mmCIF file of C-alpha atoms in Angstrom:
data_model
loop_
_atom_site.group_PDB
_atom_site.id
_atom_site.type_symbol
_atom_site.label_atom_id
_atom_site.label_comp_id
_atom_site.label_asym_id
_atom_site.label_seq_id
_atom_site.Cartn_x
_atom_site.Cartn_y
_atom_site.Cartn_z
ATOM 1 C CA MET I 1 -24.114 -6.602 -147.452
ATOM 2 C CA ARG I 2 -24.402 -4.996 -150.891
ATOM 3 C CA PHE I 3 -27.160 -2.986 -152.538
ATOM 4 C CA GLU I 4 -27.792 -3.921 -156.165
ATOM 5 C CA GLY I 5 -31.126 -2.198 -156.712
ATOM 6 C CA THR I 6 -34.578 -3.739 -156.618
ATOM 7 C CA ALA I 7 -37.258 -4.669 -159.110
ATOM 8 C CA ALA I 8 -39.245 -1.646 -157.940
ATOM 9 C CA TYR I 9 -36.423 0.936 -158.107
ATOM 10 C CA VAL I 10 -34.214 1.787 -161.081
ATOM 11 C CA ALA I 11 -30.759 2.570 -159.680
ATOM 12 C CA ASP I 12 -27.843 3.329 -161.980
ATOM 13 C CA LYS I 13 -24.343 1.980 -161.397
ATOM 14 C CA ASP I 14 -23.039 5.195 -159.805
ATOM 15 C CA LEU I 15 -25.836 5.232 -157.247
ATOM 16 C CA MET I 16 -25.255 1.598 -156.290
ATOM 17 C CA VAL I 17 -21.524 2.303 -155.921
ATOM 18 C CA ALA I 18 -22.297 5.257 -153.628
ATOM 19 C CA VAL I 19 -24.640 3.214 -151.422
ATOM 20 C CA ASN I 20 -22.177 0.378 -151.052
ATOM 21 C CA ALA I 21 -19.273 2.735 -150.399
ATOM 22 C CA ALA I 22 -21.212 4.425 -147.582
ATOM 23 C CA ILE I 23 -22.050 1.021 -146.097
ATOM 24 C CA ALA I 24 -18.406 -0.094 -146.294
ATOM 25 C CA LEU I 25 -17.112 3.155 -144.772
ATOM 26 C CA GLU I 26 -19.888 3.159 -142.145
ATOM 27 C CA ARG I 27 -20.605 6.791 -142.940
ATOM 28 C CA PRO I 28 -23.929 8.523 -143.635
ATOM 29 C CA LEU I 29 -24.853 8.724 -147.320
ATOM 30 C CA LEU I 30 -25.896 12.262 -148.223
ATOM 31 C CA VAL I 31 -28.127 12.198 -151.296
ATOM 32 C CA LYS I 32 -29.000 15.348 -153.210
ATOM 33 C CA GLY I 33 -31.001 15.879 -156.388
ATOM 34 C CA GLU I 34 -34.076 17.564 -157.787
ATOM 35 C CA PRO I 35 -37.322 16.926 -155.890
ATOM 36 C CA GLY I 36 -38.992 13.791 -157.217
ATOM 37 C CA THR I 37 -35.816 11.960 -158.273
ATOM 38 C CA GLY I 38 -36.280 9.149 -155.747
ATOM 39 C CA LYS I 39 -34.051 10.245 -152.859
ATOM 40 C CA THR I 40 -36.489 9.284 -150.106
ATOM 41 C CA GLU I 41 -37.540 6.120 -151.884
ATOM 42 C CA LEU I 42 -33.886 5.067 -152.084
ATOM 43 C CA ALA I 43 -33.733 4.500 -148.315
ATOM 44 C CA ARG I 44 -36.897 2.402 -148.428
ATOM 45 C CA GLN I 45 -35.531 0.292 -151.268
ATOM 46 C CA ILE I 46 -32.180 -0.214 -149.511
ATOM 47 C CA ALA I 47 -34.056 -1.502 -146.462
ATOM 48 C CA SER I 48 -36.166 -3.770 -148.655
ATOM 49 C CA ALA I 49 -33.201 -5.107 -150.659
ATOM 50 C CA LEU I 50 -31.094 -5.828 -147.561
ATOM 51 C CA ASP I 51 -34.062 -7.126 -145.521
ATOM 52 C CA LEU I 52 -33.617 -4.473 -142.833
ATOM 53 C CA ASP I 53 -36.109 -2.432 -140.839
ATOM 54 C CA LEU I 54 -36.464 1.251 -141.726
ATOM 55 C CA ILE I 55 -36.806 4.190 -139.349
ATOM 56 C CA GLU I 56 -37.812 7.470 -140.996
ATOM 57 C CA TRP I 57 -37.121 10.880 -139.480
ATOM 58 C CA ASN I 58 -38.944 13.498 -141.542
ATOM 59 C CA VAL I 59 -37.310 16.849 -140.855
ATOM 60 C CA LYS I 60 -39.385 20.052 -140.798
ATOM 61 C CA SER I 61 -38.456 23.712 -140.466
ATOM 62 C CA THR I 62 -39.204 23.561 -136.727
ATOM 63 C CA THR I 63 -37.332 20.307 -136.065
ATOM 64 C CA LYS I 64 -34.488 20.421 -133.554
ATOM 65 C CA ALA I 65 -31.628 17.921 -133.420
ATOM 66 C CA GLN I 66 -32.426 17.148 -129.785
ATOM 67 C CA GLN I 67 -35.793 15.718 -130.868
ATOM 68 C CA GLY I 68 -33.955 12.988 -132.738
ATOM 69 C CA LEU I 69 -32.224 11.955 -129.516
ATOM 70 C CA TYR I 70 -34.965 12.331 -126.911
ATOM 71 C CA GLU I 71 -37.348 14.848 -125.368
ATOM 72 C CA TYR I 72 -37.739 15.434 -121.650
ATOM 73 C CA ASP I 73 -41.233 16.494 -120.550
ATOM 74 C CA ALA I 74 -40.413 18.582 -117.481
ATOM 75 C CA VAL I 75 -43.869 20.192 -117.450
ATOM 76 C CA SER I 76 -45.667 16.851 -117.072
ATOM 77 C CA ARG I 77 -43.283 15.809 -114.316
ATOM 78 C CA LEU I 78 -43.897 19.028 -112.413
ATOM 79 C CA ARG I 79 -47.651 18.573 -112.738
ATOM 80 C CA ASP I 80 -47.461 14.970 -111.545
ATOM 81 C CA SER I 81 -45.339 16.001 -108.554
ATOM 82 C CA GLN I 82 -47.972 18.546 -107.552
ATOM 83 C CA LEU I 83 -50.734 15.923 -107.912
ATOM 84 C CA GLY I 84 -48.807 13.318 -105.966
ATOM 85 C CA ASP I 85 -48.607 10.912 -108.911
ATOM 86 C CA THR I 86 -46.148 8.082 -108.222
ATOM 87 C CA ARG I 87 -44.857 8.305 -111.809
ATOM 88 C CA PHE I 88 -42.927 11.352 -110.617
ATOM 89 C CA ASN I 89 -40.429 9.123 -108.790
ATOM 90 C CA ASP I 90 -38.974 7.706 -112.025
ATOM 91 C CA ILE I 91 -37.660 10.360 -114.385
ATOM 92 C CA LYS I 92 -37.609 7.837 -117.237
ATOM 93 C CA ASN I 93 -41.400 8.144 -117.380
ATOM 94 C CA TYR I 94 -40.924 11.636 -118.810
ATOM 95 C CA ILE I 95 -38.314 10.883 -121.437
ATOM 96 C CA LYS I 96 -39.573 10.231 -124.957
ATOM 97 C CA PRO I 97 -37.027 8.464 -127.196
ATOM 98 C CA GLY I 98 -36.376 9.999 -130.605
ATOM 99 C CA LYS I 99 -35.583 8.390 -133.940
ATOM 100 C CA LEU I 100 -31.834 8.126 -133.274
ATOM 101 C CA TRP I 101 -32.532 6.525 -129.904
ATOM 102 C CA ASP I 102 -34.761 3.963 -131.642
ATOM 103 C CA ALA I 103 -32.109 3.333 -134.314
ATOM 104 C CA PHE I 104 -29.277 2.938 -131.794
ATOM 105 C CA THR I 105 -31.215 0.570 -129.531
ATOM 106 C CA ALA I 106 -32.567 -1.663 -132.303
ATOM 107 C CA ASP I 107 -31.736 -5.318 -131.782
ATOM 108 C CA ARG I 108 -30.225 -5.561 -135.263
ATOM 109 C CA LYS I 109 -28.858 -3.303 -138.006
ATOM 110 C CA ILE I 110 -31.465 -0.981 -139.474
ATOM 111 C CA VAL I 111 -31.688 1.759 -142.098
ATOM 112 C CA LEU I 112 -32.181 5.264 -140.691
ATOM 113 C CA LEU I 113 -33.560 7.883 -143.082
ATOM 114 C CA ILE I 114 -33.074 11.557 -142.156
ATOM 115 C CA ASP I 115 -35.275 13.110 -144.805
ATOM 116 C CA GLU I 116 -34.841 16.677 -146.131
ATOM 117 C CA ILE I 117 -32.226 17.768 -143.617
ATOM 118 C CA ASP I 118 -31.916 21.147 -145.351
ATOM 119 C CA LYS I 119 -35.411 22.155 -144.186
ATOM 120 C CA ALA I 120 -34.202 22.611 -140.608
ATOM 121 C CA ASP I 121 -32.167 25.384 -139.045
ATOM 122 C CA ILE I 122 -28.575 25.724 -140.305
ATOM 123 C CA GLU I 123 -27.255 24.473 -136.946
ATOM 124 C CA PHE I 124 -29.257 21.245 -137.153
ATOM 125 C CA PRO I 125 -26.592 19.211 -139.034
ATOM 126 C CA ASN I 126 -23.803 20.443 -136.747
ATOM 127 C CA ASP I 127 -25.827 19.474 -133.677
ATOM 128 C CA LEU I 128 -25.860 15.860 -134.901
ATOM 129 C CA LEU I 129 -22.170 15.617 -135.824
ATOM 130 C CA GLN I 130 -20.938 13.819 -132.736
ATOM 131 C CA GLU I 131 -23.959 11.558 -132.365
ATOM 132 C CA LEU I 132 -23.782 10.309 -135.957
ATOM 133 C CA ASP I 133 -19.992 10.042 -135.865
ATOM 134 C CA ARG I 134 -19.738 8.105 -132.592
ATOM 135 C CA ASN I 135 -23.138 6.422 -132.793
ATOM 136 C CA GLU I 136 -23.875 7.326 -129.193
ATOM 137 C CA PHE I 137 -25.251 10.150 -127.058
ATOM 138 C CA TYR I 138 -25.589 11.015 -123.390
ATOM 139 C CA VAL I 139 -28.910 11.398 -121.566
ATOM 140 C CA TYR I 140 -28.259 14.080 -118.939
ATOM 141 C CA GLU I 141 -31.463 13.480 -116.981
ATOM 142 C CA THR I 142 -30.700 9.809 -116.284
ATOM 143 C CA GLY I 143 -26.919 9.795 -116.605
ATOM 144 C CA GLU I 144 -26.942 6.960 -119.145
ATOM 145 C CA THR I 145 -25.244 6.683 -122.521
ATOM 146 C CA ILE I 146 -27.275 5.363 -125.430
ATOM 147 C CA ARG I 147 -24.832 3.526 -127.653
ATOM 148 C CA ALA I 148 -25.548 1.745 -130.942
ATOM 149 C CA ALA I 149 -25.049 -1.996 -130.643
ATOM 150 C CA HIS I 150 -25.431 -2.207 -134.440
ATOM 151 C CA ARG I 151 -24.306 0.813 -136.459
ATOM 152 C CA PRO I 152 -27.278 1.819 -138.639
ATOM 153 C CA ILE I 153 -27.073 2.548 -142.346
ATOM 154 C CA VAL I 154 -27.844 6.278 -142.415
ATOM 155 C CA ILE I 155 -29.347 7.881 -145.530
ATOM 156 C CA ILE I 156 -29.678 11.674 -145.469
ATOM 157 C CA THR I 157 -31.558 13.547 -148.198
ATOM 158 C CA SER I 158 -31.355 17.209 -149.165
ATOM 159 C CA ASN I 159 -33.135 19.336 -151.764
ATOM 160 C CA ASN I 160 -30.393 21.981 -151.618
ATOM 161 C CA GLU I 161 -32.640 24.556 -149.939
ATOM 162 C CA LYS I 162 -29.702 25.476 -147.684
ATOM 163 C CA GLU I 163 -25.954 24.930 -147.819
ATOM 164 C CA LEU I 164 -24.858 22.297 -145.332
ATOM 165 C CA PRO I 165 -21.866 22.947 -143.032
ATOM 166 C CA ASP I 166 -18.445 21.777 -144.212
ATOM 167 C CA ALA I 167 -17.833 19.842 -140.991
ATOM 168 C CA PHE I 168 -20.995 17.867 -141.617
ATOM 169 C CA LEU I 169 -20.183 17.239 -145.291
ATOM 170 C CA ARG I 170 -16.754 15.862 -144.383
ATOM 171 C CA ARG I 171 -18.408 13.087 -142.390
ATOM 172 C CA CYS I 172 -20.706 11.965 -145.209
ATOM 173 C CA PHE I 173 -20.320 10.062 -148.443
ATOM 174 C CA PHE I 174 -22.001 12.197 -151.100
ATOM 175 C CA HIS I 175 -24.034 11.348 -154.186
ATOM 176 C CA TYR I 176 -26.040 13.590 -156.499
ATOM 177 C CA ILE I 177 -28.913 11.842 -158.289
ATOM 178 C CA LYS I 178 -28.972 13.320 -161.775
ATOM 179 C CA PHE I 179 -32.291 13.826 -163.472
ATOM 180 C CA PRO I 180 -32.865 10.657 -165.508
ATOM 181 C CA ASP I 181 -32.322 10.674 -169.247
ATOM 182 C CA VAL I 182 -35.109 9.472 -171.515
ATOM 183 C CA ASP I 183 -33.944 5.839 -171.554
ATOM 184 C CA THR I 184 -33.747 5.674 -167.757
ATOM 185 C CA LEU I 185 -37.103 7.383 -167.331
ATOM 186 C CA THR I 186 -38.611 4.916 -169.808
ATOM 187 C CA ARG I 187 -37.387 2.073 -167.578
ATOM 188 C CA ILE I 188 -38.839 3.813 -164.525
ATOM 189 C CA VAL I 189 -42.216 4.149 -166.252
ATOM 190 C CA GLU I 190 -42.131 0.455 -167.169
ATOM 191 C CA VAL I 191 -41.430 -0.474 -163.540
ATOM 192 C CA HIS I 192 -44.456 1.484 -162.341
ATOM 193 C CA TYR I 193 -46.774 0.593 -165.243
ATOM 194 C CA PRO I 194 -45.788 -2.826 -166.599
ATOM 195 C CA GLY I 195 -47.003 -3.483 -170.114
ATOM 196 C CA ILE I 196 -47.817 0.158 -170.895
ATOM 197 C CA LYS I 197 -47.955 0.957 -174.616
ATOM 198 C CA GLN I 198 -44.486 2.017 -175.690
ATOM 199 C CA ASN I 199 -45.736 4.411 -178.372
ATOM 200 C CA LEU I 200 -47.645 6.319 -175.686
ATOM 201 C CA VAL I 201 -44.572 6.390 -173.433
ATOM 202 C CA ARG I 202 -42.376 7.694 -176.244
ATOM 203 C CA ALA I 203 -44.851 10.428 -177.180
ATOM 204 C CA ALA I 204 -45.430 11.423 -173.552
ATOM 205 C CA LEU I 205 -41.748 11.554 -172.622
ATOM 206 C CA THR I 206 -40.893 13.490 -175.784
ATOM 207 C CA GLN I 207 -43.365 16.170 -174.758
ATOM 208 C CA PHE I 208 -42.303 15.932 -171.106
ATOM 209 C CA TYR I 209 -38.648 16.729 -171.911
ATOM 210 C CA GLU I 210 -39.711 19.506 -174.283
ATOM 211 C CA ILE I 211 -41.660 21.089 -171.419
ATOM 212 C CA ARG I 212 -38.654 20.865 -169.059
ATOM 213 C CA VAL I 213 -36.457 22.932 -171.396
ATOM 214 C CA VAL I 214 -38.961 25.745 -172.052
ATOM 215 C CA PRO I 215 -37.112 29.003 -171.226
ATOM 216 C CA GLY I 216 -38.530 30.832 -168.234
ATOM 217 C CA LEU I 217 -40.126 27.787 -166.606
ATOM 218 C CA LYS I 218 -40.161 28.392 -162.847
ATOM 219 C CA LYS I 219 -40.561 24.775 -161.712
ATOM 220 C CA LYS I 220 -39.516 21.962 -164.003
ATOM 221 C CA PRO I 221 -41.755 18.898 -163.688
ATOM 222 C CA SER I 222 -40.087 16.036 -161.827
ATOM 223 C CA THR I 223 -39.936 12.268 -162.285
ATOM 224 C CA SER I 224 -42.839 11.705 -159.910
ATOM 225 C CA GLU I 225 -44.927 14.265 -161.800
ATOM 226 C CA ALA I 226 -44.124 12.539 -165.098
ATOM 227 C CA LEU I 227 -45.388 9.265 -163.614
ATOM 228 C CA ASP I 228 -48.603 10.917 -162.388
ATOM 229 C CA TRP I 229 -49.151 12.524 -165.798
ATOM 230 C CA ILE I 230 -48.629 9.282 -167.717
ATOM 231 C CA ARG I 231 -51.005 7.503 -165.335
ATOM 232 C CA LEU I 232 -53.674 10.102 -166.155
ATOM 233 C CA LEU I 233 -53.010 9.776 -169.898
ATOM 234 C CA VAL I 234 -53.607 6.033 -169.629
ATOM 235 C CA ALA I 235 -56.716 6.497 -167.474
ATOM 236 C CA ASP I 236 -58.193 8.969 -169.984
ATOM 237 C CA ASP I 237 -57.187 6.735 -172.916
ATOM 238 C CA ILE I 238 -55.271 9.559 -174.626
ATOM 239 C CA ALA I 239 -53.892 8.480 -177.997
ATOM 240 C CA PRO I 240 -50.168 9.133 -178.657
ATOM 241 C CA GLU I 241 -50.989 11.259 -181.723
ATOM 242 C CA ASP I 242 -53.201 13.500 -179.584
ATOM 243 C CA LEU I 243 -50.214 14.412 -177.459
ATOM 244 C CA ARG I 244 -48.373 16.165 -180.248
ATOM 245 C CA ALA I 245 -48.807 19.713 -179.064
ATOM 246 C CA ASP I 246 -50.594 22.151 -181.307
ATOM 247 C CA PRO I 247 -48.486 25.347 -181.178
ATOM 248 C CA LYS I 248 -51.712 27.325 -180.963
ATOM 249 C CA ASN I 249 -52.687 25.466 -177.815
ATOM 250 C CA ALA I 250 -49.362 25.144 -176.002
ATOM 251 C CA LEU I 251 -50.749 23.870 -172.706
ATOM 252 C CA PRO I 252 -50.202 20.095 -172.554
ATOM 253 C CA LYS I 253 -53.179 17.838 -171.948
ATOM 254 C CA LEU I 254 -53.909 17.350 -168.227
ATOM 255 C CA HIS I 255 -51.294 19.998 -167.548
ATOM 256 C CA GLY I 256 -52.237 20.206 -163.851
ATOM 257 C CA ALA I 257 -50.110 17.115 -163.243
ATOM 258 C CA LEU I 258 -47.018 18.830 -164.660
ATOM 259 C CA LEU I 259 -47.347 22.590 -164.101
ATOM 260 C CA LYS I 260 -47.665 23.387 -160.411
ATOM 261 C CA ASN I 261 -47.855 27.191 -160.286
ATOM 262 C CA GLU I 262 -49.768 29.913 -162.078
ATOM 263 C CA GLN I 263 -46.618 31.538 -163.511
ATOM 264 C CA ASP I 264 -45.808 28.450 -165.557
ATOM 265 C CA VAL I 265 -49.411 28.054 -166.711
ATOM 266 C CA HIS I 266 -49.416 31.691 -167.832
ATOM 267 C CA LEU I 267 -46.096 31.125 -169.608
ATOM 268 C CA PHE I 268 -47.599 28.383 -171.761
ATOM 269 C CA GLU I 269 -50.727 30.445 -172.355
ATOM 270 C CA ARG I 270 -48.538 33.319 -173.608
ATOM 271 C CA LEU I 271 -46.668 30.928 -175.890
ATOM 272 C CA ALA I 272 -49.992 29.758 -177.329
ATOM 273 C CA PHE I 273 -51.160 33.349 -177.808
ATOM 274 C CA MET I 274 -47.953 34.272 -179.639
ATOM 275 C CA ALA I 275 -48.269 31.186 -181.852
ATOM 276 C CA ARG I 276 -51.843 32.145 -182.769
ATOM 277 C CA ARG I 277 -50.798 35.700 -183.648
ATOM 278 C CA GLN I 278 -47.978 34.455 -185.834
ATOM 279 C CA GLY I 279 -50.172 31.778 -187.440
#
C-alpha cells in the first residue's frame, strides 16, 4: 500500500516519502504548512489513490477530544425516564459515536483526517494520545472497549496556530509542505485548468510571486488564492500584457482574490501613491 500521488494532486517526492513512511510505521502523519498548500486535500487524495473510505473530523475551537470518541446524552435519558419511554432501558440509545469510533469500527482500513488540530484547546492533542497510540478506547457507560480491527491511516493537519505538545509530536511522523516554487505551482495550475494558455500562467505567476514578497504584507496569498485569481483572469479574458503592473496603479487586477484584508489593500494603494509622486 503505497501513495504515489494522483492525477488531481501534485505531490513532490518528499511528501510521498512522508506519507508512505507514516503508513509503514502505522503512525499518524502530522502535516503542517501555510494555509492553502493542500494539507486537507492530501488526505482526500490518499484515500482516492489507495481506494479507501475517508472520515473527516473538522476540529473547531470548541471541539473536545471526547467528541471524537463518543458523546453520552444524559439529559435525554433523564427526560425519557421521567416520561416512561422504554428507550431508557438501553443506555446505548443515548451514546452517539464520534469520528474515531466510526474509524475504529469500519469493516476495512480507512483514512481518518483530523483537520486543523491546532484550533482546539492545547490539551486536545494530549487527550487523544492513548487512543491514537493503542487504536482503542473504553466506553465507561457500557463497559465495552472499542478496538480498531483495521488500523486507520491517520492524517493530522495544523496551521501552526498553537504549539503542539512534545508527547504528541513524538507519536507522529512529521512533514512540512513548503510553499510551491514557480515550476510546481505551474504544474498545479495545469492540473486544475488543463490547456490554459502558458503565457497567461507565466505572467500571472510572475506577478503573484512579486506580490508575496512585498515588504509589510500581512497575509501572503496562498496556492488556493492563486488558483482562484487565475480562474478569474481566464473568465474575464485578461491578456497577459495587461497583467504587467503599472507602478502608478499597484493594485493587481481582481485583487480581491489575492488580498484578503484592508491593511494589505491600503499597503498597495500607498505604494501606488508613492509611485505617482515620484513619477
